[in-house]
PDB file of C-alpha atoms in Angstrom:
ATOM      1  CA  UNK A 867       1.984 -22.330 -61.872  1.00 84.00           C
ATOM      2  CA  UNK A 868       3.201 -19.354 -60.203  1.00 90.00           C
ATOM      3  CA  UNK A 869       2.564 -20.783 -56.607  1.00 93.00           C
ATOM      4  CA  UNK A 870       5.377 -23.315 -57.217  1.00 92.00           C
ATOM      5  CA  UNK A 871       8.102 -22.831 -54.248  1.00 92.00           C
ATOM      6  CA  UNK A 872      10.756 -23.004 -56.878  1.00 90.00           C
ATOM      7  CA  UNK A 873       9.368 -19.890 -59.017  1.00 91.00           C
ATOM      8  CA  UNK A 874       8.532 -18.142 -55.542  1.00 94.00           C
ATOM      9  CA  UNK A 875      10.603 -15.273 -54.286  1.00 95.00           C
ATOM     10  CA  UNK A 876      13.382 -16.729 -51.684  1.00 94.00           C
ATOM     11  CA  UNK A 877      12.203 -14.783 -48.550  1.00 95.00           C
ATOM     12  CA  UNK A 878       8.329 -16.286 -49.344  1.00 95.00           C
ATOM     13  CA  UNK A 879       9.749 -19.587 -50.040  1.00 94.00           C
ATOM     14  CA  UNK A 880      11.778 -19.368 -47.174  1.00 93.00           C
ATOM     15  CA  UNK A 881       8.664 -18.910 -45.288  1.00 94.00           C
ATOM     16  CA  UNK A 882       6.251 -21.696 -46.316  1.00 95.00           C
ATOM     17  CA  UNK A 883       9.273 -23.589 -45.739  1.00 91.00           C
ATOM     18  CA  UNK A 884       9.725 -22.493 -42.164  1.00 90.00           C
ATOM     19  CA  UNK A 885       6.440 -21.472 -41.167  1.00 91.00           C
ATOM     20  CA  UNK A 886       4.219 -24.036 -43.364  1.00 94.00           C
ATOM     21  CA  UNK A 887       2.092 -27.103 -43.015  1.00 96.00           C
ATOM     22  CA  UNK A 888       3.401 -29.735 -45.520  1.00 95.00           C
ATOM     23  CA  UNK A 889       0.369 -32.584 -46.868  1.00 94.00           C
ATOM     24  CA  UNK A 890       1.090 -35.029 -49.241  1.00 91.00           C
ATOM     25  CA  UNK A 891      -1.205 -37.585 -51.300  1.00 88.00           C
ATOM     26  CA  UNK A 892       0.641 -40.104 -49.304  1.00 85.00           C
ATOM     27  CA  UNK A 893       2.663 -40.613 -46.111  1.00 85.00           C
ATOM     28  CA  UNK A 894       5.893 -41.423 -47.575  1.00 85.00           C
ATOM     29  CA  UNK A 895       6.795 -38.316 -48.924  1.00 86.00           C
ATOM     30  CA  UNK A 896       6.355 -36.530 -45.665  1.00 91.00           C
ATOM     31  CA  UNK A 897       9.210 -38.331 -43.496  1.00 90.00           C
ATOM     32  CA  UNK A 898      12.099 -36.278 -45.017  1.00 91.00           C
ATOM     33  CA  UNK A 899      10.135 -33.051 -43.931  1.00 92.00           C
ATOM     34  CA  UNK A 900       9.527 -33.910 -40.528  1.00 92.00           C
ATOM     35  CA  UNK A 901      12.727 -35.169 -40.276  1.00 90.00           C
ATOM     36  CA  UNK A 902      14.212 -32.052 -40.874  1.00 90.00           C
ATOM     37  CA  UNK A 903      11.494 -30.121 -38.502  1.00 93.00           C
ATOM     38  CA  UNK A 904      12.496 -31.831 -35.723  1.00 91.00           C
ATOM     39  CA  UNK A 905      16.753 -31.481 -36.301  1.00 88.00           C
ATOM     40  CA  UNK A 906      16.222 -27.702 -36.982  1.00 89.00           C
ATOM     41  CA  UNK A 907      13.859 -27.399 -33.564  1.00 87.00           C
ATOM     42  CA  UNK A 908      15.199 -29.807 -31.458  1.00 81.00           C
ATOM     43  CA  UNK A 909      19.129 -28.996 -32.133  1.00 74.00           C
ATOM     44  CA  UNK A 910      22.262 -30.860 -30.775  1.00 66.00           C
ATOM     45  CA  UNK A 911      21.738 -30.832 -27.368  1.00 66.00           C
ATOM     46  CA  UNK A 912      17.473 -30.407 -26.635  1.00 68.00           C
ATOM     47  CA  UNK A 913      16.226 -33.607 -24.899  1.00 70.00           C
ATOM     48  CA  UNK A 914      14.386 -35.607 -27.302  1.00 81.00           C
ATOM     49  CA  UNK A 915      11.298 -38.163 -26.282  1.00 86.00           C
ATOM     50  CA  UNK A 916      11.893 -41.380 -28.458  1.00 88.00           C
ATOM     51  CA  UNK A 917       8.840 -43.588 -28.352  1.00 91.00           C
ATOM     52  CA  UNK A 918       8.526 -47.302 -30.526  1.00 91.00           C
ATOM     53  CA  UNK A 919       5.112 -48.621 -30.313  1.00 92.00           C
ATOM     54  CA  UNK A 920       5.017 -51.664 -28.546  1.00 91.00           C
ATOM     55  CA  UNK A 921       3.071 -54.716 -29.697  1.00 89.00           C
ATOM     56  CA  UNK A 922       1.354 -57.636 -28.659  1.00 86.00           C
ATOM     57  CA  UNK A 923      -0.038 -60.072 -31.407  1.00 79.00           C
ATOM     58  CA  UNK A 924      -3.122 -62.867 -31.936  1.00 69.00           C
ATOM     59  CA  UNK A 925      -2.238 -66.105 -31.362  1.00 66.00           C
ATOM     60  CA  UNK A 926      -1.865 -67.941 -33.508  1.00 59.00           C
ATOM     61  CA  UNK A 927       0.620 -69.612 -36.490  1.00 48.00           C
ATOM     62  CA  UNK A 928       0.676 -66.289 -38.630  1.00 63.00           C
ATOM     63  CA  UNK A 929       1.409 -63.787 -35.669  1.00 68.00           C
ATOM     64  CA  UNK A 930      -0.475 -60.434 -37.105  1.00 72.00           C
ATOM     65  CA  UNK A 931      -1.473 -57.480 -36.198  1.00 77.00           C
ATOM     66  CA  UNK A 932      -4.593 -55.836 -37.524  1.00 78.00           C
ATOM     67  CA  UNK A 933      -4.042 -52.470 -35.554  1.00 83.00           C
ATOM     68  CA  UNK A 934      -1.168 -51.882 -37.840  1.00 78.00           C
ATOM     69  CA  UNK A 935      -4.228 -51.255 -40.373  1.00 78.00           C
ATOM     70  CA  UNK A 936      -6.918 -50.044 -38.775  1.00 81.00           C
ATOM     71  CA  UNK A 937      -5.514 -47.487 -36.558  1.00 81.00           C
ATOM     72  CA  UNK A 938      -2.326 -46.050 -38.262  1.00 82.00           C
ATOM     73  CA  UNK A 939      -0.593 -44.494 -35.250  1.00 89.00           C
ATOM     74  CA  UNK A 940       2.824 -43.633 -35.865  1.00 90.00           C
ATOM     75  CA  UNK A 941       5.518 -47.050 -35.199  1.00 90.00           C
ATOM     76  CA  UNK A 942       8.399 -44.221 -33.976  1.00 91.00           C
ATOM     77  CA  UNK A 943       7.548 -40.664 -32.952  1.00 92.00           C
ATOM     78  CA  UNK A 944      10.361 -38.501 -31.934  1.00 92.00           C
ATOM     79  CA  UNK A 945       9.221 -35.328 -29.769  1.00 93.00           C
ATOM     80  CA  UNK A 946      11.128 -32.040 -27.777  1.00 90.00           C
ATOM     81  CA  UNK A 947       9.591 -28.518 -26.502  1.00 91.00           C
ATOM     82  CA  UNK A 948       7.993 -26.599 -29.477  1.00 93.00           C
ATOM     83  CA  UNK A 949       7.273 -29.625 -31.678  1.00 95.00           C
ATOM     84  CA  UNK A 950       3.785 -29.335 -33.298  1.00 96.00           C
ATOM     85  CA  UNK A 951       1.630 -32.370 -32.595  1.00 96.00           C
ATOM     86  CA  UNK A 952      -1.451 -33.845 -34.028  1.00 95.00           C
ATOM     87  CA  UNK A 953      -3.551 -35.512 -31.549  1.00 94.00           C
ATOM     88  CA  UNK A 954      -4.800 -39.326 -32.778  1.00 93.00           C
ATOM     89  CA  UNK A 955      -7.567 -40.287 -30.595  1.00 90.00           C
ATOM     90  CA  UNK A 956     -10.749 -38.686 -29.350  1.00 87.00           C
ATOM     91  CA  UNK A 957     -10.836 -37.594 -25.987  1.00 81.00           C
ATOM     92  CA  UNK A 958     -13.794 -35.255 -25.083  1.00 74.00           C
ATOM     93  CA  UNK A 959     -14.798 -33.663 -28.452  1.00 63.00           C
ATOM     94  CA  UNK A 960     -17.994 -32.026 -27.246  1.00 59.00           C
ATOM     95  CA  UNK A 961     -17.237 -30.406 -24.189  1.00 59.00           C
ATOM     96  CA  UNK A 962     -13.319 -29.348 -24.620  1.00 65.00           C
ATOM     97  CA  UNK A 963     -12.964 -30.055 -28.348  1.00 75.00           C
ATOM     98  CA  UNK A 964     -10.089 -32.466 -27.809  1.00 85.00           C
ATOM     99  CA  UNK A 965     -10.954 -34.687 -30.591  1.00 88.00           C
ATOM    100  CA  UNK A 966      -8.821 -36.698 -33.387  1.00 89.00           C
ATOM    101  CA  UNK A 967      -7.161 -34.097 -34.917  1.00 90.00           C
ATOM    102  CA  UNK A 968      -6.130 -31.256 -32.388  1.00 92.00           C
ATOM    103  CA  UNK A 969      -3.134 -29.944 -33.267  1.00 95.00           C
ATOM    104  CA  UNK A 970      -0.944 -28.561 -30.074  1.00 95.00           C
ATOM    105  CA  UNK A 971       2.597 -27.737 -29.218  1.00 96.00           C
ATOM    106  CA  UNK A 972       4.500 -29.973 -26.680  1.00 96.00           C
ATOM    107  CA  UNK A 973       5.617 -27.892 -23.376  1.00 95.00           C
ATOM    108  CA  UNK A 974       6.942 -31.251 -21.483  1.00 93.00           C
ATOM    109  CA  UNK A 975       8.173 -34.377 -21.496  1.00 92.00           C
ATOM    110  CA  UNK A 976       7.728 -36.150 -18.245  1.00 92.00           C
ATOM    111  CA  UNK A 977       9.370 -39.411 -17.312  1.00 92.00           C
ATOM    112  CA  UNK A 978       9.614 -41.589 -14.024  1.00 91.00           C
ATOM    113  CA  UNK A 979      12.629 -41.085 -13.640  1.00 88.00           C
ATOM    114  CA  UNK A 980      14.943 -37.265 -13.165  1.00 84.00           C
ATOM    115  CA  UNK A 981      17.027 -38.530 -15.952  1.00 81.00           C
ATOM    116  CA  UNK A 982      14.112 -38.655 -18.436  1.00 81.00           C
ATOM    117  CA  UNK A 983      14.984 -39.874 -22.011  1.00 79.00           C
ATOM    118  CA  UNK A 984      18.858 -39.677 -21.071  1.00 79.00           C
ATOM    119  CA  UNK A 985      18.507 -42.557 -19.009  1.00 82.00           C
ATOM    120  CA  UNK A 986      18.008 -46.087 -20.569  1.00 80.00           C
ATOM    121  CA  UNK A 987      15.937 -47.327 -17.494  1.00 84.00           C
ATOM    122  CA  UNK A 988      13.389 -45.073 -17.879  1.00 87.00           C
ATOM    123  CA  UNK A 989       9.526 -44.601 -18.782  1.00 88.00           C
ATOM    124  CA  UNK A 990       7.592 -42.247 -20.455  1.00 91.00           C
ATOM    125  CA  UNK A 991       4.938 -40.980 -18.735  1.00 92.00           C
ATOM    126  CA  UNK A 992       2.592 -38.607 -20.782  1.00 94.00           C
ATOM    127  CA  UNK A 993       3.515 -35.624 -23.068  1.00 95.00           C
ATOM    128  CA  UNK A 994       2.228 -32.268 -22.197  1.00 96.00           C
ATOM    129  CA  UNK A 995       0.482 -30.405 -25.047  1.00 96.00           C
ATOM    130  CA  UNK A 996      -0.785 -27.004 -25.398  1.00 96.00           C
ATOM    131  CA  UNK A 997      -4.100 -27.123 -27.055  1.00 95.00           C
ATOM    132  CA  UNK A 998      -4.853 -23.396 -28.013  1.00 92.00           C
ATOM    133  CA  UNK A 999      -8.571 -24.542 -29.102  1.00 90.00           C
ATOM    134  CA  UNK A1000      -9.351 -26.787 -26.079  1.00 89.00           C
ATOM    135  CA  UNK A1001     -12.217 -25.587 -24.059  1.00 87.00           C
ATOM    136  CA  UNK A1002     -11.479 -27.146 -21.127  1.00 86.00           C
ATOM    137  CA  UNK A1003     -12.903 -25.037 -17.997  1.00 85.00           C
ATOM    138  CA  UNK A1004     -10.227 -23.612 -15.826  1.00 83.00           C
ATOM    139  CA  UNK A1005     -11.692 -25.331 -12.318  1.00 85.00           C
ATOM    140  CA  UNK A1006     -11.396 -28.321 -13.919  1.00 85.00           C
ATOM    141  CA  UNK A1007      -7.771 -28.117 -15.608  1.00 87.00           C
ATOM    142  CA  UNK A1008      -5.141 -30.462 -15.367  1.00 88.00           C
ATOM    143  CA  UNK A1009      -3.017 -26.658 -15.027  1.00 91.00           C
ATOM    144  CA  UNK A1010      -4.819 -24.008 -13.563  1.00 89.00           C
ATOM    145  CA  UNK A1011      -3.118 -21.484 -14.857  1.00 91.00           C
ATOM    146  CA  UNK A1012      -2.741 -22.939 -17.896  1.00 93.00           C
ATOM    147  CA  UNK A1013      -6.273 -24.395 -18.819  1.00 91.00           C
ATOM    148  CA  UNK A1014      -5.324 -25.485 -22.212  1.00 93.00           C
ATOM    149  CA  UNK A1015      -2.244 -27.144 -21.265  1.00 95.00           C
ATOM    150  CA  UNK A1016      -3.612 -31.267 -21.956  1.00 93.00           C
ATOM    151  CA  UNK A1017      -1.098 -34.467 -20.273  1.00 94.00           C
ATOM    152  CA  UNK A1018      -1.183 -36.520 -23.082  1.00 95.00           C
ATOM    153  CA  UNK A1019      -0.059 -40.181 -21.515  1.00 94.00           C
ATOM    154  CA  UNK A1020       1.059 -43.418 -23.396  1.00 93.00           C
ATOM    155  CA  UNK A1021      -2.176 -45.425 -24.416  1.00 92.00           C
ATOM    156  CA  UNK A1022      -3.096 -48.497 -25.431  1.00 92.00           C
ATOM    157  CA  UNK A1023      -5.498 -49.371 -28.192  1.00 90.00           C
ATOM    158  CA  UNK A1024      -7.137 -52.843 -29.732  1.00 88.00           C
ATOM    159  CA  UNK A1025      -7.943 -54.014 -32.435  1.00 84.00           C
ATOM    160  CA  UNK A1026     -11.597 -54.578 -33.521  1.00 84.00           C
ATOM    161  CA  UNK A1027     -11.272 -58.500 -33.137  1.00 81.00           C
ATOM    162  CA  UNK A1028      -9.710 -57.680 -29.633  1.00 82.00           C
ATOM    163  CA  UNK A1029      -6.898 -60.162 -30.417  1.00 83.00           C
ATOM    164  CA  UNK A1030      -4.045 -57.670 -31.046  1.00 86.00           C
ATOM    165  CA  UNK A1031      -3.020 -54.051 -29.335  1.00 90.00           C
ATOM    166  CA  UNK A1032      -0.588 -51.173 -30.043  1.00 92.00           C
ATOM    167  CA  UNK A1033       0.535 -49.297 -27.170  1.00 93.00           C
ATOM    168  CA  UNK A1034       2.019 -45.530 -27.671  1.00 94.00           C
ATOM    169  CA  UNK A1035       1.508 -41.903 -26.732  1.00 95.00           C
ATOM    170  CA  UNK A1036      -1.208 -40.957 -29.803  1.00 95.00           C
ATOM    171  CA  UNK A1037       0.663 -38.304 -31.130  1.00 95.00           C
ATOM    172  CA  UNK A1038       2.126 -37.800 -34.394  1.00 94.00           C
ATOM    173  CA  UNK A1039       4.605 -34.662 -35.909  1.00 96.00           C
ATOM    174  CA  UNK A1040       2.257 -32.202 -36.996  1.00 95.00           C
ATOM    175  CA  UNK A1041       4.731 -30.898 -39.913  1.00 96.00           C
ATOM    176  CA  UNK A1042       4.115 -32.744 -42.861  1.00 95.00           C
ATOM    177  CA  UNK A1043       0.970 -35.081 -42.883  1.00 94.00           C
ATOM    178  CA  UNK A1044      -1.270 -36.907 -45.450  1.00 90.00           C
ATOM    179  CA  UNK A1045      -3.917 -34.382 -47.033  1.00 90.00           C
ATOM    180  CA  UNK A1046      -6.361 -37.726 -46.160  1.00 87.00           C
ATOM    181  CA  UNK A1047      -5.259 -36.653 -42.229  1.00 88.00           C
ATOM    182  CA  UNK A1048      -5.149 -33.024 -43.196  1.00 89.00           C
ATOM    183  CA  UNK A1049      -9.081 -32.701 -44.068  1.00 87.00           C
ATOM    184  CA  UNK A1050     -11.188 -30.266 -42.131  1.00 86.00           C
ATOM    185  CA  UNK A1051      -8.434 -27.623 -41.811  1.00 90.00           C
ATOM    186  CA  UNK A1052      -8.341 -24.149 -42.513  1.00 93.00           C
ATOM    187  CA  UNK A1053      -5.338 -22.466 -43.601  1.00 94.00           C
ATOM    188  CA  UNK A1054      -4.500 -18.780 -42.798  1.00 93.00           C
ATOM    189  CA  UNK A1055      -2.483 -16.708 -40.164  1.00 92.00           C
ATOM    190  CA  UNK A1056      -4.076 -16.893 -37.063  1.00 90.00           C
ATOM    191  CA  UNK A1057      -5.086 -20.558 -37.911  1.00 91.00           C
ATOM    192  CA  UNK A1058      -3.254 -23.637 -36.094  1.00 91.00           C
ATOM    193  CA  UNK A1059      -1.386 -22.896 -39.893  1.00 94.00           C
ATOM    194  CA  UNK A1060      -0.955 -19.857 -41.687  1.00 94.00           C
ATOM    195  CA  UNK A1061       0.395 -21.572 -45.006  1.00 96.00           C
ATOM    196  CA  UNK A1062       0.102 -25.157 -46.672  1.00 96.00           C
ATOM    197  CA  UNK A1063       2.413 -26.395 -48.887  1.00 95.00           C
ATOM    198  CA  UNK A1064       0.696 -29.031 -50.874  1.00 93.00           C
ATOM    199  CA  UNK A1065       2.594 -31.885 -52.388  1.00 90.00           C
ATOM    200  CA  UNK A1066       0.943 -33.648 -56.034  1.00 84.00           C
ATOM    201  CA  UNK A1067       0.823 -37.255 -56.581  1.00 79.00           C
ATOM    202  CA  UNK A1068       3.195 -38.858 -58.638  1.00 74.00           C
ATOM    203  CA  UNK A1069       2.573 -41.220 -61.572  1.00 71.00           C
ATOM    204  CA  UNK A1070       4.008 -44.274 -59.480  1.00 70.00           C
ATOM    205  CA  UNK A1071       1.544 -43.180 -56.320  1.00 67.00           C
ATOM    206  CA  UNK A1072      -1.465 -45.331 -55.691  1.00 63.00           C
ATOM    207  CA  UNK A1073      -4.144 -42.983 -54.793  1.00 56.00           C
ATOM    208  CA  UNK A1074      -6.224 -42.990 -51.970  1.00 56.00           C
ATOM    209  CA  UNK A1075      -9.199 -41.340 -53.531  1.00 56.00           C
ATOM    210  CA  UNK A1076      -9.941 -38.759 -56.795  1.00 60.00           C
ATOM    211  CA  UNK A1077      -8.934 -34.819 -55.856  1.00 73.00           C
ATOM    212  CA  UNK A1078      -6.619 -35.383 -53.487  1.00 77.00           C
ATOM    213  CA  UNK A1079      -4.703 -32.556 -54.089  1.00 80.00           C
ATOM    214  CA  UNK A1080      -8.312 -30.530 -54.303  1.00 84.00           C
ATOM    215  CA  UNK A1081      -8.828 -31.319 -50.882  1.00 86.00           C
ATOM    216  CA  UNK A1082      -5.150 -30.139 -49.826  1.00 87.00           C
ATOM    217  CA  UNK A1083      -5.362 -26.530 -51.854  1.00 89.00           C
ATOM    218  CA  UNK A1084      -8.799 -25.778 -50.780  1.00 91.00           C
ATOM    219  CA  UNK A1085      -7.948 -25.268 -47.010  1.00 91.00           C
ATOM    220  CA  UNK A1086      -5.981 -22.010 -47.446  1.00 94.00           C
ATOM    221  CA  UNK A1087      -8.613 -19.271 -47.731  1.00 95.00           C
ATOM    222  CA  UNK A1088      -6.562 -17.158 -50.071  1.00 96.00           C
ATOM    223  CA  UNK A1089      -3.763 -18.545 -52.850  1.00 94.00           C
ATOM    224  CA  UNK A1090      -1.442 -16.282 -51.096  1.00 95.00           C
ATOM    225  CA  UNK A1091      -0.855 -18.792 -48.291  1.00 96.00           C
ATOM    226  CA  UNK A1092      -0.648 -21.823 -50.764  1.00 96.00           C
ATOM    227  CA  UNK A1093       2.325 -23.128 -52.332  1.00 95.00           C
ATOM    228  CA  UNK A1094       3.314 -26.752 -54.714  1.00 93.00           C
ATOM    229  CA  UNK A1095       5.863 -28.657 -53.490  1.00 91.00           C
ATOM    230  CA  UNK A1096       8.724 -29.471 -55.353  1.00 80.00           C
ATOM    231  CA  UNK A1097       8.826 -33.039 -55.178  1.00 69.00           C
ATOM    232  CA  UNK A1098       6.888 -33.766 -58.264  1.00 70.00           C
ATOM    233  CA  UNK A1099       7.193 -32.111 -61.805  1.00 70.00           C
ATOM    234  CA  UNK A1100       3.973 -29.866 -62.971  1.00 69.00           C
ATOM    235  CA  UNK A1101       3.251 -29.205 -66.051  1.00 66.00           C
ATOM    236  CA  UNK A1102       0.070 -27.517 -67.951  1.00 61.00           C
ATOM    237  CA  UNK A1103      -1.651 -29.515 -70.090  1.00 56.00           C
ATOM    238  CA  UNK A1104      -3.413 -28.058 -73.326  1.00 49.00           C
ATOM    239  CA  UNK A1105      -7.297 -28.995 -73.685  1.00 44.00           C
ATOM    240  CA  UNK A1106      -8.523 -29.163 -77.987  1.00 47.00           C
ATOM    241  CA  UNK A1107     -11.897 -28.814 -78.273  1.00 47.00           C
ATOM    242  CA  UNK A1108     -11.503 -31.830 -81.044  1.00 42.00           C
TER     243      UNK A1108
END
């Protein structure tokens, strides 16, 4: 009860505010956070990379698209310098650890065009992400002098039936995620994050599997980097031995 962020001192809350990872039971609750990462990074006047997935659909009378459910990248994803990214695809996992998961920090933004996303004609190109954890070896970099440094480009994915696509740089705000997307983290300064804020489930949420929240307070290695969210009430409950 003491690890709530309204009970916490303001400097420490001010600091799992500012300098924690945010994971939810579902994705909802996260868009308000990562809405407010981005306008406190990116300012009034940083470029910003707006990306809409595209679509194409089965043919057919009823027009859907089972990527929407299978693959759950991100329909809009808004990106500048210094945003915190969460890679959504595997690329080489055993060799450079790029896998689904990574979490980076964009360095550029590169268009065809000089006028980049200022100018309506044109296209993204790939997103430049520095992977601290990629092992990719330095002859063989994309960057030379920056070996970790990974062009992430716009990609297009199918659906298992092959009928239906989503095209989009897979990339998603690495602020405020699902604890689901979350798993496999550790938590703790010198980590990808040094504090997790974890949000509870409220009684109108349809879970997505028992201990949710379990899952989300067991990545920081020490309660000192974990914090409650204050989205949803807690309360203790008393247990009678009757």
């Amino acid at each position: 009860m003491t690890r709530r962020l309204t009970v916490l001192p303001p400097q420490e809350c001010a600091l799992f505010e500012r300098e924690g990872l945010h994971v939810f039971p579902i994705w909802n609750h996260t868009h308000a956070i990562t809405k407010r990462y981005l306008l406190d990074l990116c300012g009034d006047n940083a470029p910003v990379a707006k990306i809409t997935s595209k679509y194409s659909y089965s043919r057919g009378r009823k027009r859907k698209n089972h990527i929407k459910d299978e693959l759950k990248w991100p329909v809009h994803l808004a990106v500048c310098k210094g945003t915190k990214v969460m890679l959504l695809t595997n690329y080489v996992v055993e060799e450079e650890d790029l896998k689904n998961g990574s979490v980076g920090t964009v360095v550029d933004i590169v268009y065809d065009s000089p006028g980049g996303p200022t100018d309506p004609n044109s296209n993204l190109l790939y997103i430049v992400v520095d992977f601290p954890h990629s092992t990719v070896p330095p002859d063989k970099a994309w960057d030379l002098n920056n070996p970790t440094h990974i062009p992430v480009p716009v990609a297009t994915q199918r659906c298992e039936a092959k009928c239906c696509s989503q095209t989009t740089v897979p990339l998603c705000v690495c602020k405020a995620i699902s604890i689901y997307k979350s798993q496999g983290m550790t938590v703790e300064p010198g980590c990808d994050w040094g504090y997790v804020v974890v949000g509870l489930p409220g009684p109108n949420d349809r879970s997505n599997g028992a201990g949710q929240e379990l899952v989300g307070m067991s990545q920081a290695t020490d309660i000192i980097y974990l914090a409650f969210a204050n989205d949803e009430p807690i309360s203790l409950l008393e247990m009678s031995s009757n």
